[in-house]
Amino acid sequence: MTTLSPQLNTSYLFDARGIAKRFRHAAIFGALESLHDGEVMRFVNDHDPLPLLEQVRQRYGQQITFRYAERQPEMIVIEFQISLGKPQETAPASGGGCGGGGGCGCSGQ
C-alpha cells in the first residue's frame, strides 16, 4: 500500500476575477486552508488586495508567505505558500480590515 504525501511546491491557480466580490475573501481563505505544507496558491486578481494581505498576516502569521509574481494595473498575481513548520505568530485582532461585517468570512477578526 502506498501512502500519498503532498509534494513540495505544488502550485494551484486561484483566479479571483471570476468570483463575485462579496464572496472573494471567504473563497480565498477556504482555498488557503485547503493547502498542504509546501504547496503554493497562485492568486490572480484585478486589483492589489492590500486589505486581504493584512488579513492573511493577522490570521496565519508566518505560516503563509507571499510574493508578487506580477504587479500591473488590472493584473495582480501573488503566490501564497504554506509553511506549517513555522510557528504561528499573529497580531492582535483589529477588526480584520474588512469592516467587521463578516461578509469576507473572517467574522471581523
C-alpha atoms as one frame of an Amber mdcrd trajectory, in Angstrom:
protein
   0.000   0.000   0.000   1.375   3.410  -0.997   0.979   6.454   1.238   0.439
   9.682  -0.645   2.025  12.824   0.708   1.776  16.352  -0.659   4.598  17.335
  -2.971   6.591  20.380  -2.026   5.964  23.444  -4.156   2.829  22.067  -5.809
   1.087  25.117  -7.295  -2.653  25.745  -7.694  -4.252  28.582  -9.645  -6.915
  30.715  -7.938  -8.381  33.336 -10.296 -10.462  35.679  -8.131 -11.659  37.733
 -11.087 -14.473  35.267 -11.782 -15.804  35.282  -8.202 -18.374  37.824  -7.030
 -16.619  40.436  -4.890 -18.770  39.760  -1.843 -17.602  36.112  -1.795 -13.923
  36.582  -2.661 -12.331  36.747   0.800 -14.270  33.724   2.080 -13.315  31.743
  -1.040  -9.663  32.768  -0.756  -9.432  31.787   2.925 -11.126  28.474   2.138
  -8.601  27.806  -0.619  -5.650  28.736   1.605  -6.897  26.452   4.363  -7.152
  23.565   1.881  -3.452  23.691   1.009  -0.863  21.350   2.494   2.600  22.208
   3.752   4.833  23.443   0.914   2.009  23.969  -1.568   1.581  27.266  -3.412
  -1.578  29.053  -4.476  -1.058  31.360  -7.456  -3.673  34.076  -6.887  -4.817
  36.274  -9.801  -6.842  39.447  -9.227  -7.800  42.668 -11.000  -6.573  44.933
  -8.181  -3.948  44.909  -5.432  -5.683  43.266  -2.437  -3.901  45.108   0.374
  -6.706  44.595   2.979  -6.727  40.871   2.159  -2.950  40.616   2.587  -3.231
  42.236   6.021  -5.969  39.764   6.975  -3.743  36.878   5.863  -0.896  38.223
   8.032  -3.186  38.574  11.050  -4.835  35.188  10.629  -1.861  32.998   9.671
   1.270  34.854  10.763   4.375  33.267   9.250   2.603  30.052   8.238   1.675
  31.663   4.929   4.190  33.690   2.996   3.508  35.531  -0.216   5.287  37.312
  -3.017   4.121  39.308  -6.001   4.802  37.411  -9.227   3.240  40.237 -11.268
   2.050  43.672 -10.192   0.498  45.585 -13.095  -2.677  47.694 -13.278  -5.633
  45.317 -13.709  -3.334  42.255 -13.328  -2.027  41.222  -9.922  -0.509  37.783
  -9.411   0.503  36.765  -5.888   1.988  33.430  -4.877   0.952  32.289  -1.400
   2.993  29.445   0.108   2.054  27.337   3.107   4.835  26.632   5.632   3.287
  24.697   8.503   6.632  24.030  10.142   6.848  27.683  11.182   5.266  28.743
  14.473   2.150  30.839  14.087   2.700  34.453  15.129  -0.408  36.544  14.739
  -1.089  40.160  15.515  -3.927  41.058  17.882  -7.305  41.267  16.167  -8.150
  44.742  14.972 -11.394  44.164  13.123  -9.697  42.407  10.219  -9.557  45.442
   7.947 -12.775  44.351   6.273 -15.216  46.434   8.262 -16.051  43.590  10.636
 -19.316  42.743   8.922 -18.339  39.130   8.375 -19.048  39.316   4.639 -15.485
  38.273   3.890 -15.784  35.174   6.057 -13.411  36.430   8.741 -16.131  37.364
  11.249 -14.328  40.638  11.876 -11.166  39.009  13.275
